PDB file of C-alpha atoms and ligand atoms in Angstrom:
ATOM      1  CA  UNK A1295       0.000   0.000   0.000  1.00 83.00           C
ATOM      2  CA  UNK A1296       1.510   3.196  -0.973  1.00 96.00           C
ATOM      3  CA  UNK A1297       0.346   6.403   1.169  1.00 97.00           C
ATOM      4  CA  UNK A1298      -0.915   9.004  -1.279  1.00 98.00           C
ATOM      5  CA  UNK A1299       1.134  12.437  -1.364  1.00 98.00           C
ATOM      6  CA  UNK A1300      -0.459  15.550  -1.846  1.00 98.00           C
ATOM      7  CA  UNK A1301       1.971  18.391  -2.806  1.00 98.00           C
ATOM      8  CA  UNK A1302       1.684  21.744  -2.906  1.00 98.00           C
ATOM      9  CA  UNK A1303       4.148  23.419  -5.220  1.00 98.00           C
ATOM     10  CA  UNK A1304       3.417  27.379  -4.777  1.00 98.00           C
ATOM     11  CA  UNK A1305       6.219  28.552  -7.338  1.00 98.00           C
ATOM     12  CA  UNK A1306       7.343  32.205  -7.026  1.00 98.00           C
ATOM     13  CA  UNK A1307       4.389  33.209  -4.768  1.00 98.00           C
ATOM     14  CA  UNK A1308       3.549  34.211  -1.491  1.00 98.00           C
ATOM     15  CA  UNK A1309       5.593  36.273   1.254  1.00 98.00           C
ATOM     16  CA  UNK A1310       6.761  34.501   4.009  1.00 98.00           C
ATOM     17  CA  UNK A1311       3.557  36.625   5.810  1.00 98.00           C
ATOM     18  CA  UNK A1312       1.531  34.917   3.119  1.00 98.00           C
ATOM     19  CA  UNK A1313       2.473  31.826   3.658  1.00 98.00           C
ATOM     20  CA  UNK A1314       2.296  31.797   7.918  1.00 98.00           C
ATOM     21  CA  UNK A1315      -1.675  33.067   6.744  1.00 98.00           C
ATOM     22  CA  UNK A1316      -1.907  30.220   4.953  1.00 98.00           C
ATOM     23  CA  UNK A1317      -0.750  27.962   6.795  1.00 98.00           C
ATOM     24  CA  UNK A1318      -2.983  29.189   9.845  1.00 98.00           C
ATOM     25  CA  UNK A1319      -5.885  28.945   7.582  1.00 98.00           C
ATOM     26  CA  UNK A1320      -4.849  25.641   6.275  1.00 98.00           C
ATOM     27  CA  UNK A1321      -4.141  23.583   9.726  1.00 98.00           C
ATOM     28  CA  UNK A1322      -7.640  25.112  11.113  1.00 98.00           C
ATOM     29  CA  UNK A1323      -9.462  22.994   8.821  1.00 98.00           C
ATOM     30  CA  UNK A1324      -7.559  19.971  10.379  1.00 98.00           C
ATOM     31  CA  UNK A1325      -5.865  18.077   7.470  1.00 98.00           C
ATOM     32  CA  UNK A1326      -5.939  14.469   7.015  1.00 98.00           C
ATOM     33  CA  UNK A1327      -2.127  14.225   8.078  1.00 98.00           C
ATOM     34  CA  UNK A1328      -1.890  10.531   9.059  1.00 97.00           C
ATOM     35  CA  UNK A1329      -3.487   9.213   5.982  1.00 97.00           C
ATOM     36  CA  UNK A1330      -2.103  11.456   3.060  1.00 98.00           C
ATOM     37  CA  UNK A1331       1.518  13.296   3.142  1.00 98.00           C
ATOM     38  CA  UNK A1332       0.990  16.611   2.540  1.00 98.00           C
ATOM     39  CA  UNK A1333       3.520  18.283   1.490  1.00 98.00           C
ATOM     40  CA  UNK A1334       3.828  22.359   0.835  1.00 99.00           C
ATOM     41  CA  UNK A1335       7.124  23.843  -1.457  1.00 99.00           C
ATOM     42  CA  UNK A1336       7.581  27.186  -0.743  1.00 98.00           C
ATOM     43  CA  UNK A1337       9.654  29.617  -2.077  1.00 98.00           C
ATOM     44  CA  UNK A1338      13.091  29.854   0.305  1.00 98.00           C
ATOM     45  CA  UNK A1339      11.829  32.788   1.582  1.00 98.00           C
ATOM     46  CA  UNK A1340       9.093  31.286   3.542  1.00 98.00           C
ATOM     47  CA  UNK A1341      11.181  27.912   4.600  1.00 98.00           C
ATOM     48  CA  UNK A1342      12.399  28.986   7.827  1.00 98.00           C
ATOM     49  CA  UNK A1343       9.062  30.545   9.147  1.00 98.00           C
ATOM     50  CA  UNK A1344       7.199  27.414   7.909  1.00 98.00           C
ATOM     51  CA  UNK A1345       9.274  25.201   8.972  1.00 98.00           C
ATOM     52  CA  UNK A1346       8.220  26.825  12.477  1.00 98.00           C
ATOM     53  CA  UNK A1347       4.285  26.927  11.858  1.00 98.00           C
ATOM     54  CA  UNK A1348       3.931  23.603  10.548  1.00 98.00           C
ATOM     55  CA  UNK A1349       6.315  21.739  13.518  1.00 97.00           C
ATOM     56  CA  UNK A1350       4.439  18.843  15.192  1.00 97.00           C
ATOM     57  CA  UNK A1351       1.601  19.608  12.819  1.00 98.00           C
ATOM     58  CA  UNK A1352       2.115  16.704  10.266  1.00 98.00           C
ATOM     59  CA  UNK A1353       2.474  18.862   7.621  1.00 98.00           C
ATOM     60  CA  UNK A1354       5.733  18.018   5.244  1.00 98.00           C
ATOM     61  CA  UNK A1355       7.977  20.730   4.248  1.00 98.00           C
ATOM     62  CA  UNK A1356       9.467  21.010   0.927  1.00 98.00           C
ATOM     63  CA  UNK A1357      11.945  23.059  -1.712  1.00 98.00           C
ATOM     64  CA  UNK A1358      11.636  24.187  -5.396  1.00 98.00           C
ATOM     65  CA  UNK A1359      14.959  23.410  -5.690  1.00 98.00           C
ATOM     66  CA  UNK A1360      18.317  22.866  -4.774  1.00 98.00           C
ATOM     67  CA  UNK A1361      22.326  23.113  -5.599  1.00 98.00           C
ATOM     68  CA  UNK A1362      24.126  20.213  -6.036  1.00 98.00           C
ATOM     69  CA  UNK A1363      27.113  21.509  -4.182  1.00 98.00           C
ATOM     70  CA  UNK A1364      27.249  20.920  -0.239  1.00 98.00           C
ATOM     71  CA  UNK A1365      29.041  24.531   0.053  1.00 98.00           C
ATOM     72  CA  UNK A1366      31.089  27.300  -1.360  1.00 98.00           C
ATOM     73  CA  UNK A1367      31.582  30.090  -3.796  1.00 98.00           C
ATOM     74  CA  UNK A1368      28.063  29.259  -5.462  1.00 98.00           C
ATOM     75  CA  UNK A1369      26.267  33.077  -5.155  1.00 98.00           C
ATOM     76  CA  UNK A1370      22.817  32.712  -5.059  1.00 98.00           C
ATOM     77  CA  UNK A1371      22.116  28.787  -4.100  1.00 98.00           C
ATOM     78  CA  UNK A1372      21.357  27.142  -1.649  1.00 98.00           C
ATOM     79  CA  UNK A1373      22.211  23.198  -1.017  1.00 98.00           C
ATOM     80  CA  UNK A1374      20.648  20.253   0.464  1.00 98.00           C
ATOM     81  CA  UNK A1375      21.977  20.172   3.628  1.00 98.00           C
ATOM     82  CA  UNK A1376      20.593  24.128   4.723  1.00 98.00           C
ATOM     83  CA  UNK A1377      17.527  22.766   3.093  1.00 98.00           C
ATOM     84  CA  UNK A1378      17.653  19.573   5.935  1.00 98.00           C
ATOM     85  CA  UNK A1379      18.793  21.919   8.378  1.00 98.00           C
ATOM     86  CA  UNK A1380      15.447  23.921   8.468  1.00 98.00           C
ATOM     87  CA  UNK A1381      13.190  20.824   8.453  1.00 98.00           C
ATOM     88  CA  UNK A1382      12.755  20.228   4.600  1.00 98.00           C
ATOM     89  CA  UNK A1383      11.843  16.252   3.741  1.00 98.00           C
ATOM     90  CA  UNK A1384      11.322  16.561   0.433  1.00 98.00           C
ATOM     91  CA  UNK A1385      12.955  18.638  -2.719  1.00 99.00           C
ATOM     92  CA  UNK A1386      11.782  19.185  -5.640  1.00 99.00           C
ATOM     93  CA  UNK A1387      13.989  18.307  -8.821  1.00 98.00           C
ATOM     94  CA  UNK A1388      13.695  19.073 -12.515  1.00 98.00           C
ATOM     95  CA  UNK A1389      10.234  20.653 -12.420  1.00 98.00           C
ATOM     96  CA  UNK A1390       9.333  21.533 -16.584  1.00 97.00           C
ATOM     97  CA  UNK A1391      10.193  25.290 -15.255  1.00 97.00           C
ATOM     98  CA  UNK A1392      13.008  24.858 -14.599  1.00 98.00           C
ATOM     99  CA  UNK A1393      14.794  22.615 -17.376  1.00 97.00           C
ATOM    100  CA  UNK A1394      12.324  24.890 -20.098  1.00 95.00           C
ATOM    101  CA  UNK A1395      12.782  28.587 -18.660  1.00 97.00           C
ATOM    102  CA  UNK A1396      16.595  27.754 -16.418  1.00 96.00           C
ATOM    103  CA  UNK A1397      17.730  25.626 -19.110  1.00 96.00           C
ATOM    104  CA  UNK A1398      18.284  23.168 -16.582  1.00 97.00           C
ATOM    105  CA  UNK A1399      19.685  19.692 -18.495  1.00 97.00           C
ATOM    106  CA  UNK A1400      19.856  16.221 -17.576  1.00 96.00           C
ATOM    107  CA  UNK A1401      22.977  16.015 -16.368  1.00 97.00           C
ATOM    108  CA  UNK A1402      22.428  18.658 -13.637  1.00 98.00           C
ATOM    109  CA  UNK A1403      19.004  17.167 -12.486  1.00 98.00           C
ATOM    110  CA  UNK A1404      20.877  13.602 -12.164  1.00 98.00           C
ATOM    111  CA  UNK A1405      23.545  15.637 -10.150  1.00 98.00           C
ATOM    112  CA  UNK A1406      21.164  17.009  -7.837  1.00 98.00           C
ATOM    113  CA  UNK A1407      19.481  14.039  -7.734  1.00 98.00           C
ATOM    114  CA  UNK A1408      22.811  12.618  -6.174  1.00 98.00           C
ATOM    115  CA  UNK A1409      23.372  15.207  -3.899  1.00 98.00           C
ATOM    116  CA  UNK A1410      19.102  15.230  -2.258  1.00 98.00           C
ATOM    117  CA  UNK A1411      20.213  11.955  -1.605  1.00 98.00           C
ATOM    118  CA  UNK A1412      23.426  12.672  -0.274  1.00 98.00           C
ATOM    119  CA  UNK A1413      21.687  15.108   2.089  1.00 98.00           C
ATOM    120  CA  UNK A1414      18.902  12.960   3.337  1.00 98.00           C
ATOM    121  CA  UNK A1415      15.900  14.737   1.031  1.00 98.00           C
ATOM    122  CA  UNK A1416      13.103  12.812  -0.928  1.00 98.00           C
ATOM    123  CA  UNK A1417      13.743  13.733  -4.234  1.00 98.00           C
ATOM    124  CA  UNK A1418      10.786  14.576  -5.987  1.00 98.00           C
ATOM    125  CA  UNK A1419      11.771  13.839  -9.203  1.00 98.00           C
ATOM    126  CA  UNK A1420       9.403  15.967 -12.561  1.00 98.00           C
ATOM    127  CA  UNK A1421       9.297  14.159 -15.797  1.00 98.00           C
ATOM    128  CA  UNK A1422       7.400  15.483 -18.620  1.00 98.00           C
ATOM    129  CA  UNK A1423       6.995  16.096 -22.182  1.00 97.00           C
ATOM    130  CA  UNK A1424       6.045  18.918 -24.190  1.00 96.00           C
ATOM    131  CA  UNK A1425       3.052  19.136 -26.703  1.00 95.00           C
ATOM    132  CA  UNK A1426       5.330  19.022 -29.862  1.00 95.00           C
ATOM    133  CA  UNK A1427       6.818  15.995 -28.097  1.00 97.00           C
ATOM    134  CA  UNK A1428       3.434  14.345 -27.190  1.00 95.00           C
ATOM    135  CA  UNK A1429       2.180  14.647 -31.115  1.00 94.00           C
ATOM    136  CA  UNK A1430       5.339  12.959 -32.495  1.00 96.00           C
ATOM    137  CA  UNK A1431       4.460  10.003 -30.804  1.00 96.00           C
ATOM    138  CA  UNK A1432       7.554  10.760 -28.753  1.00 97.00           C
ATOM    139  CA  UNK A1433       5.874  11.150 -25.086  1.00 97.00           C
ATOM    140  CA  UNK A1434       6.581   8.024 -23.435  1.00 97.00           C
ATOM    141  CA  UNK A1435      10.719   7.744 -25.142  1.00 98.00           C
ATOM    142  CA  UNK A1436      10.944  11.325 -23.768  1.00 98.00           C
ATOM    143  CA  UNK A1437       9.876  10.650 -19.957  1.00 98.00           C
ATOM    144  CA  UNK A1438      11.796   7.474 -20.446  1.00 98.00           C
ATOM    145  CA  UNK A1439      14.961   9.211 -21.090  1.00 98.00           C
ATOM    146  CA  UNK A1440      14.815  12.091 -18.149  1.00 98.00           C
ATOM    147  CA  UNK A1441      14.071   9.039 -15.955  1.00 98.00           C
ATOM    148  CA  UNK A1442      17.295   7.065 -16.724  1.00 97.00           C
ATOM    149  CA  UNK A1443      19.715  10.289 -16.972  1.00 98.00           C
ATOM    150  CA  UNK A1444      18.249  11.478 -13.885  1.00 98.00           C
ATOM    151  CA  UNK A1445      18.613   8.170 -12.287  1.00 98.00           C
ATOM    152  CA  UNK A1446      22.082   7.084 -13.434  1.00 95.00           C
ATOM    153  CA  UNK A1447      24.334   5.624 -11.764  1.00 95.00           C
ATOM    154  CA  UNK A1448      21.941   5.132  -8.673  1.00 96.00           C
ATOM    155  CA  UNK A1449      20.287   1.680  -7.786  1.00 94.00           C
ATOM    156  CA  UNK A1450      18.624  -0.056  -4.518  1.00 94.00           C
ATOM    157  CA  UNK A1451      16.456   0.958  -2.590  1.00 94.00           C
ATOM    158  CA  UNK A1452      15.984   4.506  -3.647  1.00 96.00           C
ATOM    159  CA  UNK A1453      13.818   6.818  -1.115  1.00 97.00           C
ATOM    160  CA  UNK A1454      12.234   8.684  -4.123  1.00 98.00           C
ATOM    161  CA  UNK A1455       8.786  10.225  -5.597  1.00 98.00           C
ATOM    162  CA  UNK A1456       8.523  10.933  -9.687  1.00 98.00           C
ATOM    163  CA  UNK A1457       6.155  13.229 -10.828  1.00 98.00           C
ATOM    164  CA  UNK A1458       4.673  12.729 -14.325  1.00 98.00           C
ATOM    165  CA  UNK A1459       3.805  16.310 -15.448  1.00 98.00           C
ATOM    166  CA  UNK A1460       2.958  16.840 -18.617  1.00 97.00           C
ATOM    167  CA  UNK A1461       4.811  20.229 -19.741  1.00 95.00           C
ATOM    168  CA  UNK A1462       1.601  21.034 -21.942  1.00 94.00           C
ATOM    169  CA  UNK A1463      -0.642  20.811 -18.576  1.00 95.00           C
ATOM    170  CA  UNK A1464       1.179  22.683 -16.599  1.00 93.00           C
ATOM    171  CA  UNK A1465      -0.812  25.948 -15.791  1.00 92.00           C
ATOM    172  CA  UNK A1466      -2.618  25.738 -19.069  1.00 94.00           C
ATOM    173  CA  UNK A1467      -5.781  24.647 -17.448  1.00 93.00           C
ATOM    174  CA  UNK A1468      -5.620  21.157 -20.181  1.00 92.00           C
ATOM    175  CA  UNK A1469      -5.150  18.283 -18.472  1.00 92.00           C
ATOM    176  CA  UNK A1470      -3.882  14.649 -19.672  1.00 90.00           C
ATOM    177  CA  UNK A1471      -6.767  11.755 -19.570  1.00 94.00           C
ATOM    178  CA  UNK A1472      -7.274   9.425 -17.305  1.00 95.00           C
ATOM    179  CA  UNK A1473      -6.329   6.866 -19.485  1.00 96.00           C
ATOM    180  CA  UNK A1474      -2.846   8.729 -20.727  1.00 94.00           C
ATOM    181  CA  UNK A1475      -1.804   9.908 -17.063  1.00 96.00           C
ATOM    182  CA  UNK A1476      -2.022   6.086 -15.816  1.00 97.00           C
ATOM    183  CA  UNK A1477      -0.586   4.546 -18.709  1.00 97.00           C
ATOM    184  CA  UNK A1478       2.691   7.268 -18.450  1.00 98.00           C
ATOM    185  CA  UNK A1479       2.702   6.258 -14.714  1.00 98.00           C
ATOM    186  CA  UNK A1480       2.753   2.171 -15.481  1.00 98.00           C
ATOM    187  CA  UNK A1481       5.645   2.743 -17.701  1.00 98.00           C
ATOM    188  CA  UNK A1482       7.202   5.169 -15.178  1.00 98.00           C
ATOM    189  CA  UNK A1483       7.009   2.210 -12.364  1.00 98.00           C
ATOM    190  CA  UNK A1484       7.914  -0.242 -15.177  1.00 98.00           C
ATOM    191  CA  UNK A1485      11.044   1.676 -15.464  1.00 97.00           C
ATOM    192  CA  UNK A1486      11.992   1.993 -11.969  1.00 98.00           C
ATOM    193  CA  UNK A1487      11.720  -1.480 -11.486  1.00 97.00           C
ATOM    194  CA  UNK A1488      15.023  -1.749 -14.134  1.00 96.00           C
ATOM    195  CA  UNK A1489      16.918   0.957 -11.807  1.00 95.00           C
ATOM    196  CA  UNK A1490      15.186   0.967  -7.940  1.00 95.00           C
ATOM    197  CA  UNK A1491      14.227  -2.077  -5.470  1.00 96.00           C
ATOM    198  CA  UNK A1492      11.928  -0.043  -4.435  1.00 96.00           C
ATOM    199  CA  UNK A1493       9.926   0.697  -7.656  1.00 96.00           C
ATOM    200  CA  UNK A1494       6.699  -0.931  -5.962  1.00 96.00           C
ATOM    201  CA  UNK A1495       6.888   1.534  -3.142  1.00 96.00           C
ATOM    202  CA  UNK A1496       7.893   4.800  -4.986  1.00 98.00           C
ATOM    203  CA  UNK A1497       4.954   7.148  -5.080  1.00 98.00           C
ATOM    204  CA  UNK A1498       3.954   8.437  -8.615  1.00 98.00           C
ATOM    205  CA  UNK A1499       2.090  11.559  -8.861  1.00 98.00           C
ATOM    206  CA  UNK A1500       0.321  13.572 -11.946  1.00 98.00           C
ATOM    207  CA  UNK A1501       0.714  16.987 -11.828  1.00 97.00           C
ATOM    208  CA  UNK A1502      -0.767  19.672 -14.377  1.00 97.00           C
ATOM    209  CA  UNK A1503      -3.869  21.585 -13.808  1.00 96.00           C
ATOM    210  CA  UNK A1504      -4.978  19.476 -10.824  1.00 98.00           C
ATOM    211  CA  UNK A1505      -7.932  21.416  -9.154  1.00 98.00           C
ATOM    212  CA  UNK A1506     -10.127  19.757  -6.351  1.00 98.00           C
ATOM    213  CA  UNK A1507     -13.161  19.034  -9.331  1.00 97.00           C
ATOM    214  CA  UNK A1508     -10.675  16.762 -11.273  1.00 97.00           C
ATOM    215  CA  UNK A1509      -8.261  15.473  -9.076  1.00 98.00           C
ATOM    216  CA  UNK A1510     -10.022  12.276  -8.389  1.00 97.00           C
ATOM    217  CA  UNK A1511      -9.756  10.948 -11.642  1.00 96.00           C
ATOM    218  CA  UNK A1512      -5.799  10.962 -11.515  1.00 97.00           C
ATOM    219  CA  UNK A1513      -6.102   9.546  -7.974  1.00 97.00           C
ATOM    220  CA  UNK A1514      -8.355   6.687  -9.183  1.00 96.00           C
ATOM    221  CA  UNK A1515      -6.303   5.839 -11.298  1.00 96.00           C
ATOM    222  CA  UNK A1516      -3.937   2.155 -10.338  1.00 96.00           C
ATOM    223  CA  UNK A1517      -0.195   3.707 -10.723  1.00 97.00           C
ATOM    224  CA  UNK A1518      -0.858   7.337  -9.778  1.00 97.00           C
ATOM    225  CA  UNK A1519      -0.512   7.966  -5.452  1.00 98.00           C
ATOM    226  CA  UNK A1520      -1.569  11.709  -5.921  1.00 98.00           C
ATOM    227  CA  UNK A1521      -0.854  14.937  -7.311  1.00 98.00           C
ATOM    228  CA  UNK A1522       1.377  17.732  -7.604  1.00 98.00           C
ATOM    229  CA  UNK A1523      -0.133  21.214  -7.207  1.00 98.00           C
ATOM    230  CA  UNK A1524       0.811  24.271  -8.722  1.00 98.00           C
ATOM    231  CA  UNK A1525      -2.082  27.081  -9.271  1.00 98.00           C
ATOM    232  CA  UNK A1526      -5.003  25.475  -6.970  1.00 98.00           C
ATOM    233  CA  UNK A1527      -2.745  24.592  -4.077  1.00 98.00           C
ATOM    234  CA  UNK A1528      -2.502  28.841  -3.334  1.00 98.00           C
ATOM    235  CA  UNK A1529      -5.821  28.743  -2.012  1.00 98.00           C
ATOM    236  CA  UNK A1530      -5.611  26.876   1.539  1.00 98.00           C
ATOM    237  CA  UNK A1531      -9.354  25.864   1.028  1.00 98.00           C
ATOM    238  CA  UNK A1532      -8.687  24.888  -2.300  1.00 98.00           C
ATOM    239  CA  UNK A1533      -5.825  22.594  -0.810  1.00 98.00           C
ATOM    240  CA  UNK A1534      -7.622  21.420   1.811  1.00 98.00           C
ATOM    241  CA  UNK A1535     -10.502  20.149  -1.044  1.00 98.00           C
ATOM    242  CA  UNK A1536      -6.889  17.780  -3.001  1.00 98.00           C
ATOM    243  CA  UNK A1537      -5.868  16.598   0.324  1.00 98.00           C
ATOM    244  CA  UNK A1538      -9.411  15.281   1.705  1.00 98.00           C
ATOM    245  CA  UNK A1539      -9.528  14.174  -1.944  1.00 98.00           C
ATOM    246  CA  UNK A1540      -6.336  11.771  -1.657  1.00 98.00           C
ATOM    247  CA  UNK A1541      -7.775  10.769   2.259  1.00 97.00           C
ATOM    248  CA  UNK A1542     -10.945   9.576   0.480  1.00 92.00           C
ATOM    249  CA  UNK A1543      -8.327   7.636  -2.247  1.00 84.00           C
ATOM    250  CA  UNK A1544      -6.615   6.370   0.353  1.00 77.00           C
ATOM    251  CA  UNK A1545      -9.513   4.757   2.208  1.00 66.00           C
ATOM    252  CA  UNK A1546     -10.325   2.506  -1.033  1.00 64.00           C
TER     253      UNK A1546
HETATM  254  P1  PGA B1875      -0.367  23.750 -12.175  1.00 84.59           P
HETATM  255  O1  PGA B1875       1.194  23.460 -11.897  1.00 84.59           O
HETATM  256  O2  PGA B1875      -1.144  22.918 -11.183  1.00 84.59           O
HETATM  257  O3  PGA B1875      -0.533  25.231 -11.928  1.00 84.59           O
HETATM  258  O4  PGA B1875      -0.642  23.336 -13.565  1.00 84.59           O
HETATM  259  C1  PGA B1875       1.660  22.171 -11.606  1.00 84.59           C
HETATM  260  C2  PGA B1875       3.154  22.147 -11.450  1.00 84.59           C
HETATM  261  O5  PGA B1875       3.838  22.851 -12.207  1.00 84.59           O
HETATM  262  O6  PGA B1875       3.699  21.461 -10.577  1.00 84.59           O
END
């Protein structure tokens, strides 16, 4: 039985103010903590006073990103080990935004990969391909191939979560299908089972345009374990809606 993850992936937005008001709203409405992992990535400047608020509350904490050097003359990054420091679990790693608008390549994502490891974060790992890609035919050799370079060189039993987001979803208000969402995920766990022992256990979300009236179509479906939330997750009620969603999954 894998626990269903619901993460909330706020982007550039919110103040660390914001986010406390948030997460006051949020926790009022009691989430379903023991059932689901919920998980909230926001920007850096709101990890420290989250990681505060949300202590002893059940609620995971989580980054955008990371640097795949421990320390040093890097200006402007931050690395997995200040990210453990302040209570983060999880890190998010090759979201579309990043490799599309950084220009962030395979080789760096399988580097940072290495070093969220290294540091003792769940890598939440984004695979995805882009509409061009999708009507080649090309979707499933695409997520195949950021799996295995982000992946390389790493085997057993890998503490890891893939997210399949479609790069054509993402904030675009389109969403996969049912149908294409779980058939990406089957091949994503089909994968894993080449590179991890612990394929069967790694959670595999959809992200793209999840909002609380469609999520439960993803979550239905065999090889997806929940969702990754940009746009809908702002809104603590909306948030609240995807994470009594994934309870509900859960209890199936
Ligand atoms: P969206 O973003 O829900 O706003 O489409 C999802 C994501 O980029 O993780």
């Amino acid at each position: 039985m894998r626990k269903p993850m619901m993460a909330a992936n706020w982007k550039m937005n919110k103040t660390s103010e914001e986010a406390l008001q948030f997460a006051r709203d949020f926790l009022r409405m009691s989430p379903p903590v023991s059932e689901v992992d919920v998980v909230i990535f926001p920007p850096f400047t709101a990890i420290y006073p989250l990681s505060r608020a949300l202590d002893k509350t059940g609620v995971h904490l989580g980054a955008q990103n990371m640097y795949y050097e421990t320390c040093g003359a890097f200006t402007g990054e931050i690395s997995g080990g200040m990210l453990a420091a302040e209570g983060v679990t999880y890190v998010i790693i090759g979201h579309s935004e990043r490799r599309h608008i950084l220009g962030e390549s395979d080789a760096v994502i399988a580097k940072k990969i290495q070093a969220a490891l290294e540091s003792g974060l769940t890598p939440v790992l984004c695979v995805g391909e882009t509409l061009q890609e999708r009507e080649a035919g090309d979707a499933a050799a695409v997520v195949v191939r950021q799996l295995k370079a982000a992946l390389w060189g790493l085997g057993g039993d890998l503490p890891l979560v893939v997210a399949y987001e479609p790069v054509w979803a993402i904030g675009t208000g389109k969403t996969a299908s049912d149908a294409d969402a779980q058939e990406m995920a089957a091949l994503i766990r089909n994968e894993l089972a080449s590179i991890t022992t612990a394929a069967e256990r790694t959670r595999i979300l959809y992200g793209g345009s999840v909002k609380p009236d469609n999520v439960a179509m993803f979550l239905q479906a065999r090889d997806i374990d929940g969702a990754l939330v940009g746009g809908a997750s702002l809104d603590p009620h909306a948030f609240y809606r995807l994470s009594m969603a994934a309870k509900s999954q859960a209890s199936i």
